PDB file of C-alpha atoms in Angstrom:
ATOM      1  CA  MET A   1     173.033  55.224  95.429  1.00 47.00           C
ATOM      2  CA  THR A   2     173.071  54.021  91.807  1.00 45.00           C
ATOM      3  CA  SER A   3     169.432  52.809  91.885  1.00 44.00           C
ATOM      4  CA  ALA A   4     168.099  56.118  93.206  1.00 46.00           C
ATOM      5  CA  HIS A   5     169.159  57.894  89.994  1.00 47.00           C
ATOM      6  CA  ASN A   6     168.733  55.066  87.495  1.00 46.00           C
ATOM      7  CA  PRO A   7     165.465  55.286  85.494  1.00 41.00           C
ATOM      8  CA  GLU A   8     165.854  51.687  84.385  1.00 42.00           C
ATOM      9  CA  VAL A   9     165.770  50.191  87.882  1.00 41.00           C
ATOM     10  CA  THR A  10     162.346  48.623  88.601  1.00 41.00           C
ATOM     11  CA  GLY A  11     162.890  46.092  91.374  1.00 45.00           C
ATOM     12  CA  SER A  12     163.952  46.004  94.971  1.00 43.00           C
ATOM     13  CA  ASN A  13     167.082  44.078  93.895  1.00 46.00           C
ATOM     14  CA  PRO A  14     168.527  46.102  90.981  1.00 47.00           C
ATOM     15  CA  VAL A  15     171.250  44.507  88.892  1.00 44.00           C
ATOM     16  CA  PRO A  16     174.234  46.764  88.245  1.00 45.00           C
ATOM     17  CA  ALA A  17     174.810  47.791  84.649  1.00 44.00           C
ATOM     18  CA  THR A  18     177.686  46.163  82.824  1.00 42.00           C
ATOM     19  CA  ASP A  19     178.314  47.746  79.434  1.00 43.00           C
ATOM     20  CA  ARG A  20     176.790  50.844  77.955  1.00 42.00           C
ATOM     21  CA  ASP A  21     176.060  51.126  74.252  1.00 43.00           C
ATOM     22  CA  GLY A  22     174.286  53.774  72.265  1.00 42.00           C
ATOM     23  CA  ALA A  23     170.810  52.555  73.239  1.00 43.00           C
ATOM     24  CA  GLY A  24     171.404  52.326  76.981  1.00 42.00           C
ATOM     25  CA  TYR A  25     172.446  49.561  79.325  1.00 40.00           C
ATOM     26  CA  SER A  26     173.108  46.087  78.037  1.00 42.00           C
ATOM     27  CA  ALA A  27     171.429  43.069  79.679  1.00 44.00           C
ATOM     28  CA  PRO A  28     173.307  41.401  82.561  1.00 46.00           C
ATOM     29  CA  SER A  29     174.666  37.911  82.241  1.00 48.00           C
ATOM     30  CA  ARG A  30     172.329  34.903  82.455  1.00 48.00           C
ATOM     31  CA  ALA A  31     173.966  33.706  85.653  1.00 48.00           C
ATOM     32  CA  SER A  32     173.438  37.071  87.305  1.00 47.00           C
ATOM     33  CA  SER A  33     169.748  37.042  86.279  1.00 47.00           C
ATOM     34  CA  ARG A  34     169.212  33.570  87.776  1.00 50.00           C
ATOM     35  CA  SER A  35     170.920  34.620  90.992  1.00 48.00           C
ATOM     36  CA  ALA A  36     168.831  37.778  91.305  1.00 47.00           C
ATOM     37  CA  SER A  37     165.597  35.899  90.571  1.00 47.00           C
ATOM     38  CA  CYS A  38     166.381  33.265  93.186  1.00 46.00           C
ATOM     39  CA  ALA A  39     167.222  35.889  95.783  1.00 46.00           C
ATOM     40  CA  THR A  40     163.985  37.735  95.062  1.00 46.00           C
ATOM     41  CA  ARG A  41     161.895  34.571  95.444  1.00 47.00           C
ATOM     42  CA  THR A  42     163.668  33.692  98.669  1.00 44.00           C
ATOM     43  CA  ARG A  43     163.052  37.152 100.078  1.00 46.00           C
ATOM     44  CA  TRP A  44     159.319  37.312  99.190  1.00 42.00           C
ATOM     45  CA  GLN A  45     158.256  33.782 100.142  1.00 46.00           C
ATOM     46  CA  PRO A  46     158.100  34.452 103.915  1.00 43.00           C
ATOM     47  CA  LEU A  47     155.904  37.476 103.261  1.00 40.00           C
ATOM     48  CA  GLU A  48     153.507  35.455 101.146  1.00 43.00           C
ATOM     49  CA  ARG A  49     153.230  32.765 103.805  1.00 44.00           C
ATOM     50  CA  SER A  50     152.585  35.279 106.569  1.00 42.00           C
ATOM     51  CA  ARG A  51     149.845  37.065 104.660  1.00 45.00           C
ATOM     52  CA  SER A  52     146.434  36.507 106.287  1.00 41.00           C
ATOM     53  CA  PRO A  53     142.943  38.016 105.820  1.00 42.00           C
ATOM     54  CA  LEU A  54     142.282  41.244 107.681  1.00 37.00           C
ATOM     55  CA  PRO A  55     139.953  40.874 110.666  1.00 37.00           C
ATOM     56  CA  PRO A  56     136.414  42.194 110.123  1.00 36.00           C
ATOM     57  CA  PRO A  57     135.753  45.748 111.339  1.00 33.00           C
ATOM     58  CA  THR A  58     134.361  45.983 114.835  1.00 30.00           C
ATOM     59  CA  ARG A  59     131.735  48.411 116.086  1.00 28.00           C
ATOM     60  CA  LEU A  60     133.115  50.902 118.544  1.00 25.00           C
ATOM     61  CA  ALA A  61     131.438  50.585 121.904  1.00 27.00           C
ATOM     62  CA  GLY A  62     129.243  53.515 122.786  1.00 27.00           C
ATOM     63  CA  VAL A  63     129.198  55.163 119.354  1.00 26.00           C
ATOM     64  CA  ALA A  64     125.415  55.180 119.203  1.00 28.00           C
ATOM     65  CA  SER A  65     124.724  55.058 122.902  1.00 30.00           C
ATOM     66  CA  GLY A  66     124.009  58.731 123.391  1.00 33.00           C
ATOM     67  CA  CYS A  67     123.414  62.104 121.826  1.00 36.00           C
ATOM     68  CA  ALA A  68     125.900  64.905 121.558  1.00 36.00           C
ATOM     69  CA  ARG A  69     125.942  67.458 124.276  1.00 38.00           C
ATOM     70  CA  GLY A  70     128.602  70.107 124.029  1.00 40.00           C
ATOM     71  CA  GLY A  71     131.891  68.271 123.578  1.00 36.00           C
ATOM     72  CA  GLY A  72     130.761  64.912 124.956  1.00 36.00           C
ATOM     73  CA  THR A  73     127.732  62.623 125.068  1.00 39.00           C
ATOM     74  CA  VAL A  74     124.692  62.130 127.214  1.00 48.00           C
ATOM     75  CA  ALA A  75     123.471  58.585 127.708  1.00 57.00           C
ATOM     76  CA  ASN A  76     119.992  58.063 126.264  1.00 75.00           C
ATOM     77  CA  LYS A  77     118.904  56.506 129.552  1.00 80.00           C
ATOM     78  CA  ASP A  78     119.590  59.771 131.383  1.00 85.00           C
ATOM     79  CA  VAL A  79     117.820  61.811 128.716  1.00 88.00           C
ATOM     80  CA  VAL A  80     114.772  59.530 128.831  1.00 89.00           C
ATOM     81  CA  GLU A  81     114.576  60.044 132.585  1.00 88.00           C
ATOM     82  CA  ARG A  82     114.612  63.823 132.150  1.00 88.00           C
ATOM     83  CA  LEU A  83     112.091  63.785 129.317  1.00 88.00           C
ATOM     84  CA  SER A  84     109.702  61.663 131.374  1.00 87.00           C
ATOM     85  CA  ARG A  85     109.299  64.638 133.715  1.00 86.00           C
ATOM     86  CA  VAL A  86     108.258  67.010 130.910  1.00 87.00           C
ATOM     87  CA  PRO A  87     104.456  67.577 131.087  1.00 82.00           C
ATOM     88  CA  ILE A  88     103.784  67.600 127.335  1.00 79.00           C
ATOM     89  CA  LEU A  89     105.595  64.253 126.951  1.00 80.00           C
ATOM     90  CA  SER A  90     103.870  62.523 129.847  1.00 76.00           C
ATOM     91  CA  GLY A  91     101.766  60.456 127.443  1.00 71.00           C
ATOM     92  CA  CYS A  92     104.802  58.814 125.824  1.00 77.00           C
ATOM     93  CA  SER A  93     106.050  55.330 126.593  1.00 81.00           C
ATOM     94  CA  LYS A  94     109.702  54.698 127.413  1.00 84.00           C
ATOM     95  CA  LYS A  95     110.194  53.448 123.872  1.00 82.00           C
ATOM     96  CA  ASP A  96     108.769  56.689 122.486  1.00 80.00           C
ATOM     97  CA  LEU A  97     110.915  58.737 124.845  1.00 84.00           C
ATOM     98  CA  LEU A  98     113.966  56.827 123.665  1.00 85.00           C
ATOM     99  CA  THR A  99     113.078  57.743 120.084  1.00 81.00           C
ATOM    100  CA  ILE A 100     112.798  61.385 121.114  1.00 83.00           C
ATOM    101  CA  ALA A 101     116.078  61.189 123.046  1.00 86.00           C
ATOM    102  CA  LYS A 102     117.853  60.088 119.884  1.00 84.00           C
ATOM    103  CA  ALA A 103     116.256  62.874 117.841  1.00 83.00           C
ATOM    104  CA  ILE A 104     116.677  65.887 120.099  1.00 88.00           C
ATOM    105  CA  LYS A 105     119.606  68.247 119.881  1.00 89.00           C
ATOM    106  CA  PRO A 106     121.154  69.540 123.118  1.00 92.00           C
ATOM    107  CA  VAL A 107     122.132  73.224 123.082  1.00 93.00           C
ATOM    108  CA  ARG A 108     123.404  75.728 125.631  1.00 96.00           C
ATOM    109  CA  HIS A 109     122.834  79.453 126.031  1.00 97.00           C
ATOM    110  CA  ALA A 110     124.736  81.791 128.317  1.00 98.00           C
ATOM    111  CA  ALA A 111     122.856  83.988 130.771  1.00 97.00           C
ATOM    112  CA  GLY A 112     121.459  87.059 129.031  1.00 97.00           C
ATOM    113  CA  SER A 113     121.344  85.554 125.543  1.00 97.00           C
ATOM    114  CA  VAL A 114     118.125  85.512 123.508  1.00 96.00           C
ATOM    115  CA  VAL A 115     116.887  82.018 122.726  1.00 95.00           C
ATOM    116  CA  ALA A 116     113.756  82.915 120.741  1.00 94.00           C
ATOM    117  CA  THR A 117     112.571  86.266 119.419  1.00 94.00           C
ATOM    118  CA  GLU A 118     108.967  87.445 119.243  1.00 93.00           C
ATOM    119  CA  GLY A 119     107.724  87.694 115.659  1.00 92.00           C
ATOM    120  CA  GLU A 120     110.426  85.519 114.128  1.00 91.00           C
ATOM    121  CA  PRO A 121     109.712  82.119 112.527  1.00 87.00           C
ATOM    122  CA  GLY A 122     109.765  79.145 114.863  1.00 81.00           C
ATOM    123  CA  ALA A 123     110.935  75.703 113.798  1.00 75.00           C
ATOM    124  CA  GLY A 124     111.522  73.818 117.006  1.00 84.00           C
ATOM    125  CA  LEU A 125     110.214  72.881 120.412  1.00 88.00           C
ATOM    126  CA  PHE A 126     112.511  73.807 123.304  1.00 93.00           C
ATOM    127  CA  ILE A 127     112.624  71.852 126.565  1.00 93.00           C
ATOM    128  CA  ILE A 128     114.595  73.280 129.474  1.00 95.00           C
ATOM    129  CA  ASP A 129     116.994  70.739 130.958  1.00 92.00           C
ATOM    130  CA  SER A 130     118.505  73.121 133.510  1.00 94.00           C
ATOM    131  CA  GLY A 131     118.482  76.832 134.259  1.00 97.00           C
ATOM    132  CA  GLU A 132     115.839  79.551 134.017  1.00 98.00           C
ATOM    133  CA  ALA A 133     114.492  81.666 131.166  1.00 98.00           C
ATOM    134  CA  ARG A 134     112.443  84.850 131.069  1.00 97.00           C
ATOM    135  CA  VAL A 135     109.432  85.114 128.754  1.00 93.00           C
ATOM    136  CA  SER A 136     108.467  88.580 127.543  1.00 94.00           C
ATOM    137  CA  ILE A 137     105.796  89.920 125.200  1.00 90.00           C
ATOM    138  CA  GLY A 138     106.161  93.405 123.821  1.00 92.00           C
ATOM    139  CA  GLY A 139     109.130  93.951 126.122  1.00 92.00           C
ATOM    140  CA  LYS A 140     107.184  93.084 129.276  1.00 91.00           C
ATOM    141  CA  THR A 141     108.077  90.014 131.333  1.00 92.00           C
ATOM    142  CA  VAL A 142     105.118  87.662 131.606  1.00 88.00           C
ATOM    143  CA  SER A 143     106.590  84.474 133.097  1.00 88.00           C
ATOM    144  CA  THR A 144     109.679  82.519 134.063  1.00 94.00           C
ATOM    145  CA  LEU A 145     110.462  79.055 132.715  1.00 94.00           C
ATOM    146  CA  ARG A 146     112.410  76.437 134.654  1.00 94.00           C
ATOM    147  CA  GLU A 147     113.609  72.849 134.377  1.00 92.00           C
ATOM    148  CA  GLY A 148     111.028  70.668 132.634  1.00 90.00           C
ATOM    149  CA  ASP A 149     109.177  73.622 131.093  1.00 91.00           C
ATOM    150  CA  SER A 150     108.909  73.931 127.338  1.00 89.00           C
ATOM    151  CA  PHE A 151     108.248  76.661 124.803  1.00 90.00           C
ATOM    152  CA  GLY A 152     107.743  76.900 121.067  1.00 87.00           C
ATOM    153  CA  GLU A 153     104.643  74.682 120.997  1.00 81.00           C
ATOM    154  CA  MET A 154     102.375  77.285 119.426  1.00 79.00           C
ATOM    155  CA  ALA A 155     104.678  77.919 116.486  1.00 76.00           C
ATOM    156  CA  LEU A 156     104.817  74.180 115.878  1.00 75.00           C
ATOM    157  CA  LEU A 157     101.039  73.821 115.970  1.00 75.00           C
ATOM    158  CA  ASP A 158     100.129  76.608 113.551  1.00 77.00           C
ATOM    159  CA  GLY A 159     103.390  77.291 111.728  1.00 77.00           C
ATOM    160  CA  GLY A 160     103.259  80.935 112.767  1.00 82.00           C
ATOM    161  CA  PRO A 161     105.977  83.170 114.204  1.00 88.00           C
ATOM    162  CA  ARG A 162     107.119  83.165 117.811  1.00 90.00           C
ATOM    163  CA  THR A 163     104.570  84.793 120.094  1.00 86.00           C
ATOM    164  CA  ALA A 164     107.103  85.794 122.745  1.00 90.00           C
ATOM    165  CA  THR A 165     110.766  86.458 123.343  1.00 95.00           C
ATOM    166  CA  VAL A 166     112.624  84.008 125.563  1.00 96.00           C
ATOM    167  CA  THR A 167     115.846  85.146 127.234  1.00 97.00           C
ATOM    168  CA  ALA A 168     118.173  83.071 129.410  1.00 98.00           C
ATOM    169  CA  LYS A 169     118.096  84.351 132.998  1.00 97.00           C
ATOM    170  CA  THR A 170     120.871  81.944 133.946  1.00 98.00           C
ATOM    171  CA  ASP A 171     123.117  79.662 131.944  1.00 98.00           C
ATOM    172  CA  LEU A 172     120.620  77.504 130.125  1.00 96.00           C
ATOM    173  CA  SER A 173     120.728  73.915 128.882  1.00 95.00           C
ATOM    174  CA  LEU A 174     118.012  72.994 126.405  1.00 95.00           C
ATOM    175  CA  PHE A 175     116.797  70.104 124.327  1.00 93.00           C
ATOM    176  CA  VAL A 176     115.504  71.070 120.876  1.00 92.00           C
ATOM    177  CA  LEU A 177     112.960  68.923 119.052  1.00 87.00           C
ATOM    178  CA  THR A 178     112.590  69.797 115.370  1.00 83.00           C
ATOM    179  CA  GLU A 179     109.225  70.410 113.756  1.00 82.00           C
ATOM    180  CA  TRP A 180     109.262  67.319 111.521  1.00 82.00           C
ATOM    181  CA  VAL A 181     110.076  64.971 114.395  1.00 80.00           C
ATOM    182  CA  TYR A 182     107.451  66.612 116.585  1.00 79.00           C
ATOM    183  CA  ARG A 183     104.723  66.285 113.941  1.00 80.00           C
ATOM    184  CA  GLY A 184     105.612  62.637 113.443  1.00 82.00           C
ATOM    185  CA  LEU A 185     105.130  62.077 117.162  1.00 77.00           C
ATOM    186  CA  LEU A 186     101.753  63.820 117.056  1.00 76.00           C
ATOM    187  CA  ALA A 187     100.593  61.486 114.295  1.00 80.00           C
ATOM    188  CA  GLU A 188     101.497  58.415 116.356  1.00 79.00           C
ATOM    189  CA  HIS A 189     100.548  59.789 119.780  1.00 76.00           C
ATOM    190  CA  PRO A 190      97.521  62.115 119.754  1.00 77.00           C
ATOM    191  CA  SER A 191      97.841  62.455 123.520  1.00 76.00           C
ATOM    192  CA  ILE A 192     100.934  64.597 122.954  1.00 76.00           C
ATOM    193  CA  ALA A 193      98.762  67.065 121.039  1.00 76.00           C
ATOM    194  CA  ILE A 194      96.417  67.288 124.021  1.00 80.00           C
ATOM    195  CA  ARG A 195      99.338  67.888 126.395  1.00 77.00           C
ATOM    196  CA  THR A 196     100.689  70.519 124.024  1.00 76.00           C
ATOM    197  CA  LEU A 197      97.369  72.356 123.853  1.00 80.00           C
ATOM    198  CA  GLU A 198      97.097  72.250 127.635  1.00 80.00           C
ATOM    199  CA  ALA A 199     100.574  73.767 127.957  1.00 76.00           C
ATOM    200  CA  VAL A 200      99.742  76.509 125.449  1.00 76.00           C
ATOM    201  CA  ALA A 201      96.420  77.287 127.154  1.00 81.00           C
ATOM    202  CA  ALA A 202      98.068  77.501 130.582  1.00 79.00           C
ATOM    203  CA  ARG A 203     100.742  79.814 129.227  1.00 72.00           C
ATOM    204  CA  LEU A 204      98.166  82.069 127.586  1.00 76.00           C
ATOM    205  CA  ARG A 205      96.227  82.295 130.832  1.00 81.00           C
ATOM    206  CA  ARG A 206      99.349  83.286 132.742  1.00 74.00           C
ATOM    207  CA  ALA A 207     100.292  85.820 130.109  1.00 69.00           C
ATOM    208  CA  THR A 208      96.819  87.351 130.127  1.00 75.00           C
ATOM    209  CA  LYS A 209      96.774  87.511 133.910  1.00 76.00           C
ATOM    210  CA  ASN A 210     100.187  89.167 134.070  1.00 69.00           C
ATOM    211  CA  ALA A 211      99.322  91.616 131.307  1.00 68.00           C
ATOM    212  CA  THR A 212      96.170  92.832 133.061  1.00 72.00           C
ATOM    213  CA  SER A 213      97.564  92.936 136.596  1.00 69.00           C
TER     214      SER A 213
END
């Protein structure tokens, strides 16, 4: 109790004050000092002997083994398998698909929500992992997108705004590939550009056919 209120106490084995003078506490006797010092050394020696280097940090298993999806993770192997079925990525090797799997961002949209809006800037390529989406131009439905289909290619190619509005018909799970990653892939794999143009051309043909029918 005395040490808790004594500003002069600095050790774990405080020595009780003996006499008080005008300047404060007087020094304890020499014998008391030797006894306290010996007790302190005896108490700390076992701690010094037991001290050992800390083990090196270890890498947590699975930290980089997948990409975030909602509140959990999706193994890259599973994502690669899904991406291999996407037409515009059919020219990629498994190594390339693994690179894409690490770069894409999984997102979800509830049924009825708008994923992309006609006329607004586009900065990503969307690939449907599961669910269905409705594509409309000028308020008129022109097509339905399903698992493996993609949209947003045209905005990536020319940097222009979205050419159509995409709305989730059902709960929708998507993979989003950002513009800078996509353009890097095009530089290394020109075949992806060909697949992209084919997808855009096919979509334009369907849209034209539906608009004139």
